[in-house]
Tab-separated table of C-alpha atoms in Angstrom:
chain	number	residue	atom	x	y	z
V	1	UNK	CA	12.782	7.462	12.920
V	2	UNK	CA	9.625	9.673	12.443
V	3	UNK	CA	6.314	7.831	13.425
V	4	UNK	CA	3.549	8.531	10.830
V	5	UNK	CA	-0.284	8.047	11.658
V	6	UNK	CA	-2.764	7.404	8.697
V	7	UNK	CA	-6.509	6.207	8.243
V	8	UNK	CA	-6.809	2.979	8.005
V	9	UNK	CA	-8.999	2.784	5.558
V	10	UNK	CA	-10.827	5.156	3.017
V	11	UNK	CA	-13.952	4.856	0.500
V	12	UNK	CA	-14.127	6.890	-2.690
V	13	UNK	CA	-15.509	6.734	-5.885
V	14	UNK	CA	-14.426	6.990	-9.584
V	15	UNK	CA	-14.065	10.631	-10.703
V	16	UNK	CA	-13.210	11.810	-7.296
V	17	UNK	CA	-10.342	13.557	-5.634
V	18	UNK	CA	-8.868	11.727	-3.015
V	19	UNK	CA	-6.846	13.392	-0.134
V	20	UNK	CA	-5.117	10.942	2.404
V	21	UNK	CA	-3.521	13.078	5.189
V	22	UNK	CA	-0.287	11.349	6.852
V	23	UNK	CA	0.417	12.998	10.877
V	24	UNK	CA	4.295	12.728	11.869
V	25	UNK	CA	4.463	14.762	15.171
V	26	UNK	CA	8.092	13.971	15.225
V	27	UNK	CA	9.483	14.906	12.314
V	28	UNK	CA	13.257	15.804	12.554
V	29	UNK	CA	14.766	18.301	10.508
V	30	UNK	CA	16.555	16.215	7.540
V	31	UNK	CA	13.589	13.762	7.042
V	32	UNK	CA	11.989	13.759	3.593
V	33	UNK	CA	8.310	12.669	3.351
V	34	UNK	CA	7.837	9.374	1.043
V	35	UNK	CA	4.551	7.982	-0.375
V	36	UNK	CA	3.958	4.740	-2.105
V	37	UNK	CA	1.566	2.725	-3.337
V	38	UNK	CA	0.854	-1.167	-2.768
V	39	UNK	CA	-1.413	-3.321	-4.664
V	40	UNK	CA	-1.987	-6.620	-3.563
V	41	UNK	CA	0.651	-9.667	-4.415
V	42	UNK	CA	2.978	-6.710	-5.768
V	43	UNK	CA	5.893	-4.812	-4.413
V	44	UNK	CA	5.428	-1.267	-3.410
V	45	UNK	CA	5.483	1.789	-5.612
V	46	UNK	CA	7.013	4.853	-5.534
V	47	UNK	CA	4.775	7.867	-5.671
V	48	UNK	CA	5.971	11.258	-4.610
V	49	UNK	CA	8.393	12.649	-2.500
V	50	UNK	CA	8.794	15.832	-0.573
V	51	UNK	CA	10.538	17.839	2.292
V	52	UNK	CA	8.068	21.231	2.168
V	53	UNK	CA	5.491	23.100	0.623
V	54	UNK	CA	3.901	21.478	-2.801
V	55	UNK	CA	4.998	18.804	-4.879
V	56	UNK	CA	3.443	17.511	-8.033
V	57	UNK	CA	4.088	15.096	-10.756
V	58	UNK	CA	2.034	12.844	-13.271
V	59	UNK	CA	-0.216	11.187	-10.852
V	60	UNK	CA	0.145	12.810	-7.480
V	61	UNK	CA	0.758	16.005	-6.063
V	62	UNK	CA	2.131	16.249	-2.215
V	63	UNK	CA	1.045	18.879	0.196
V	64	UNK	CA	3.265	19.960	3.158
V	65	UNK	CA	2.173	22.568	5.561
V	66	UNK	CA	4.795	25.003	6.827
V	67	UNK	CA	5.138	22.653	10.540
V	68	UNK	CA	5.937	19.843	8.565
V	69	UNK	CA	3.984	17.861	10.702
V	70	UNK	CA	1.739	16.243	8.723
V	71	UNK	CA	1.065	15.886	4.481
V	72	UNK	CA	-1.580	15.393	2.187
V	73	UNK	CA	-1.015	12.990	-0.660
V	74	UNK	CA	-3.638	14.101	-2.869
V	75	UNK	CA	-4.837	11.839	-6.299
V	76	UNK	CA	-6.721	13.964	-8.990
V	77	UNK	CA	-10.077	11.869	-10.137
V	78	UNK	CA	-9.410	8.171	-9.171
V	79	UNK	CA	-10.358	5.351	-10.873
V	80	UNK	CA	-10.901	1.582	-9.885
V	81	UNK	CA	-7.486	0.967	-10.054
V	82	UNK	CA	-6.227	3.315	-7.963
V	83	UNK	CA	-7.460	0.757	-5.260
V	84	UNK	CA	-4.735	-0.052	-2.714
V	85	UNK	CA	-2.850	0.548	0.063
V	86	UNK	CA	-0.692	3.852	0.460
V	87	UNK	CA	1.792	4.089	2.535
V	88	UNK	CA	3.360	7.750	4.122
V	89	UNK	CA	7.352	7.153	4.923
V	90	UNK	CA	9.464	9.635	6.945
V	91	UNK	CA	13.092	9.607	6.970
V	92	UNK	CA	16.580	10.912	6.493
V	93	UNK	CA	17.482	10.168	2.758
V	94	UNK	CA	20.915	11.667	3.338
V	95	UNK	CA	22.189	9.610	6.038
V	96	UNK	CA	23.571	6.891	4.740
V	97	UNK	CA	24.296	5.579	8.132
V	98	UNK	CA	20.663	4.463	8.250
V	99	UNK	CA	21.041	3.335	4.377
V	100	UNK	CA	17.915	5.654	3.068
V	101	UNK	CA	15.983	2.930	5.339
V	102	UNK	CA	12.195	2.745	5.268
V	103	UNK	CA	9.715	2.091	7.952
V	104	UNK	CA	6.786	1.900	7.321
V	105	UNK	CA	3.624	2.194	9.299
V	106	UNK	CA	0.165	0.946	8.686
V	107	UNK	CA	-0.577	2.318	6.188
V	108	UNK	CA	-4.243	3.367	4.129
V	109	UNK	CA	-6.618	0.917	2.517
V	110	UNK	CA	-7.934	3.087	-0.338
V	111	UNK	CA	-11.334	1.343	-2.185
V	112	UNK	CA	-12.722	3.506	-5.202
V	113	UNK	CA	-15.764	2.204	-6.366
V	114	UNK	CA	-17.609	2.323	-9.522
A	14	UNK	CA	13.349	-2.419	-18.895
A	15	UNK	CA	15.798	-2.002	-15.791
A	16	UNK	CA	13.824	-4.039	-12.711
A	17	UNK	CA	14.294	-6.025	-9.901
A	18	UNK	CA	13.634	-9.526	-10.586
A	19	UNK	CA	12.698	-11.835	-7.197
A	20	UNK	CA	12.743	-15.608	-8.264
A	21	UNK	CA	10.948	-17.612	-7.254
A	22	UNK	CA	7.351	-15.923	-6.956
A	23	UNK	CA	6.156	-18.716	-4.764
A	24	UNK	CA	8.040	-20.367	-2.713
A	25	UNK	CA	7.399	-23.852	-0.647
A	26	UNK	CA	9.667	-25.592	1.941
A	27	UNK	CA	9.354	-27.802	5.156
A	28	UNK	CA	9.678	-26.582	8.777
A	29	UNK	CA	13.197	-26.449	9.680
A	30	UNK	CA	14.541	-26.756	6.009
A	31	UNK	CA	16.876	-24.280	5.099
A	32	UNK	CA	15.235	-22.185	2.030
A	33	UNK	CA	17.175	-19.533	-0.097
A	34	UNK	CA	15.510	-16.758	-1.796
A	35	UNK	CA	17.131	-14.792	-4.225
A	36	UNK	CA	16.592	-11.159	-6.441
A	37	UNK	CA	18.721	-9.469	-9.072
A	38	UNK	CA	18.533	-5.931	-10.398
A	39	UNK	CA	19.328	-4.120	-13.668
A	40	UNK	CA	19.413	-0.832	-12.114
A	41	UNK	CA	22.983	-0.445	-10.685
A	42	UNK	CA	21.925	0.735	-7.797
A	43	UNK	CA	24.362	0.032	-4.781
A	44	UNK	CA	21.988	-0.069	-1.779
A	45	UNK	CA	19.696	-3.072	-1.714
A	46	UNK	CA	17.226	-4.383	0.722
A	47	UNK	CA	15.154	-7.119	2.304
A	48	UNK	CA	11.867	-6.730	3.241
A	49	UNK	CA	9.357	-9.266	5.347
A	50	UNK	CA	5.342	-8.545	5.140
A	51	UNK	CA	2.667	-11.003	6.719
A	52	UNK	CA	-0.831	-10.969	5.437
A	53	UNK	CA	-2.734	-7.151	5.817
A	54	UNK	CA	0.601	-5.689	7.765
A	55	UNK	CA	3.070	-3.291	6.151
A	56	UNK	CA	6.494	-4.292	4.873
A	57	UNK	CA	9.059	-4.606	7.814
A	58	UNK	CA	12.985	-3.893	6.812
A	59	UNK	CA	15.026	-7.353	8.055
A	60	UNK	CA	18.475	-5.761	6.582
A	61	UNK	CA	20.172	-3.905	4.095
A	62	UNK	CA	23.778	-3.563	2.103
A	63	UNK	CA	24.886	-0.137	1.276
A	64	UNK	CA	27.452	-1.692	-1.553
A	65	UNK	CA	28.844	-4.928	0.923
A	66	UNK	CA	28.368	-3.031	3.849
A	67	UNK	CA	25.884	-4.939	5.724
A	68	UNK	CA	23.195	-3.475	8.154
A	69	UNK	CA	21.310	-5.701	10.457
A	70	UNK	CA	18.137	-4.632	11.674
A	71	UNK	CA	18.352	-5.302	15.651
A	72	UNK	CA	14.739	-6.910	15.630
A	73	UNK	CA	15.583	-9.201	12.688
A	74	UNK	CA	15.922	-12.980	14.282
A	75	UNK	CA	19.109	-15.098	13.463
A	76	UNK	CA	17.354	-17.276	11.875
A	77	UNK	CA	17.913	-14.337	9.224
A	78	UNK	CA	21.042	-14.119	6.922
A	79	UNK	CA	21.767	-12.278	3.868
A	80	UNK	CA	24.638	-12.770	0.953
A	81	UNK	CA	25.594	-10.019	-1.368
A	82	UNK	CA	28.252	-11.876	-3.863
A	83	UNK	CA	28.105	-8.696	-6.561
A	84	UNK	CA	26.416	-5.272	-6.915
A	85	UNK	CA	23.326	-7.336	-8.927
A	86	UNK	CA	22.638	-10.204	-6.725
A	87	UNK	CA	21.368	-10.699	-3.222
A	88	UNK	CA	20.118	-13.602	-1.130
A	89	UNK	CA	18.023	-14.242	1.694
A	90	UNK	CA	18.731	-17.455	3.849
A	91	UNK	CA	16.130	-18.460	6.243
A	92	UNK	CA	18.141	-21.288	8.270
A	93	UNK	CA	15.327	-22.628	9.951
A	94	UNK	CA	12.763	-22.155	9.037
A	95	UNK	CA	9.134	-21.361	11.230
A	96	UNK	CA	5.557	-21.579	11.110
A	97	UNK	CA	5.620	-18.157	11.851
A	98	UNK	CA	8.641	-17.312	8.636
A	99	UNK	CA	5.698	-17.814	6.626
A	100	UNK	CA	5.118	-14.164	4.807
A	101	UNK	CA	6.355	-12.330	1.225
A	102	UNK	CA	9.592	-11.346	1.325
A	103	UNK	CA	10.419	-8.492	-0.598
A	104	UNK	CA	13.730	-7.353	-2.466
A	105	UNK	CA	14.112	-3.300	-3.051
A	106	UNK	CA	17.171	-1.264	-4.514
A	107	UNK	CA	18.127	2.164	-4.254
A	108	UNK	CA	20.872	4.457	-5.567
A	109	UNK	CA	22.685	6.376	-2.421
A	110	UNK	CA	24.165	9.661	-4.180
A	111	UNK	CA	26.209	10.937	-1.436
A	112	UNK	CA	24.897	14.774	-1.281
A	113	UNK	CA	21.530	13.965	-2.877
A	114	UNK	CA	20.778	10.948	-0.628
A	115	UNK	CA	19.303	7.783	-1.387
A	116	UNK	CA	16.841	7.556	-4.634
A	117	UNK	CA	13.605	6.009	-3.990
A	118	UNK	CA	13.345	2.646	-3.617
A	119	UNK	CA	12.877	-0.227	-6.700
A	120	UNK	CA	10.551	-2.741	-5.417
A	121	UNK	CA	10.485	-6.504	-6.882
A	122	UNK	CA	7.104	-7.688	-6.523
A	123	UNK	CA	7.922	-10.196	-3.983
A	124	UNK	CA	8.603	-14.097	-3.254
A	125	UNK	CA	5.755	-15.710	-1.413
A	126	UNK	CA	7.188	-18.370	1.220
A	127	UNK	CA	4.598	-20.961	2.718
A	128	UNK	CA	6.422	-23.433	5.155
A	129	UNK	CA	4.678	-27.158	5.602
């Protein structure tokens, strides 16, 4: 499975745009790009989901460049509680072999302040 | 609401005491999964069932078993229980579609296990 890199940790405040850039150098051809979000004593979240190009929905939009080797989860005007940890997944949602498995790396400490 | 449901939030037991936690799901979905994650470290995947098709991690310790009795319920069995067991263990669900893959995953928010 893909390897993603991410900042450990980011600073923003409310009102902002926040962009959190995800690298996975060894992205294989079927993998899908996942994000989620984790707030503390809580399960993950689902956020977006992408293979190329743009996505967007109600609270994120998902920017893929053309390599696929990296994405930009990107969160329109935070506020306080968008602090968290977000976590970039890469994998193979179609093989069932590896049961839509998720590994996830280290993911990024995201703080908004006031 | 349709959720998955970990019980119970916190859990205590003593070293070496077998400890059972378990999580349900109103979704229907026929993929579910275990998760371990220690204190400031991302979620780690122990196993999964893709309906009672079970898929051990090969990093996941013995010490490690799972139960899936019916599409809602599945159980994590920690047989012995270590110092080192002590994390949240997380219970997620997804729906495999054949062409259109596996869904995103349903998180439960978790069952804290502290071992004395």
């Amino acid at each position: 499975l893909a390897k993603t890199t991410q900042p450990i940790s980011m600073d923003s405040y409310e009102g902002q745009e926040v962009n959190i850039t995800c690298s996975h150098n060894n992205i294989a051809t079927n993998d899908y790009i996942t994000w989620y979000q984790q707030f503390p004593s809580q399960g993950p979240r689902f956020i977006i989901q992408g293979y190329k190009t743009k996505v967007t929905n109600e609270v994120a939009s998902l920017f893929i460049p053309a390599d696929r080797k990296s994405s930009t989860l990107s969160l329109p005007r935070v506020s306080l509680s968008d602090t968290a940890v977000y976590y970039c997944l890469v994998g193979d949602i179609r093989d069932n072999n590896q049961g839509g498995k998720l590994i996830f790396g280290q993911g990024t400490e995201l703080s908004v302040k006031p | 609401d349709a959720m998955v449901i970990q019980n119970p939030r916190y859990q205590v037991t003593q070293f070496g005491k077998p400890v059972t936690l378990s999580c349900s799901q109103t979704l229907n979905h026929n993929v579910m999964y275990w998760y371990q994650q220690k204190s400031s470290q991302a979620p780690k995947l122990l196993f999964h069932y893709y309906d009672k098709d079970f898929n051990n991690e090969a990093d996941t310790p013995d010490n490690f078993q799972s139960r899936r009795p019916n599409t809602s319920f599945c159980f994590l069995d920690i047989r012995s229980p270590g110092l080192g067991d002590a994390a949240m263990y997380l219970c997620a669900t997804s729906s495999y579609r054949g062409v259109s893959g596996n869904q995103p995953q349903h998180f439960g928010d978790g069952t804290r296990l502290s071992i004395l």
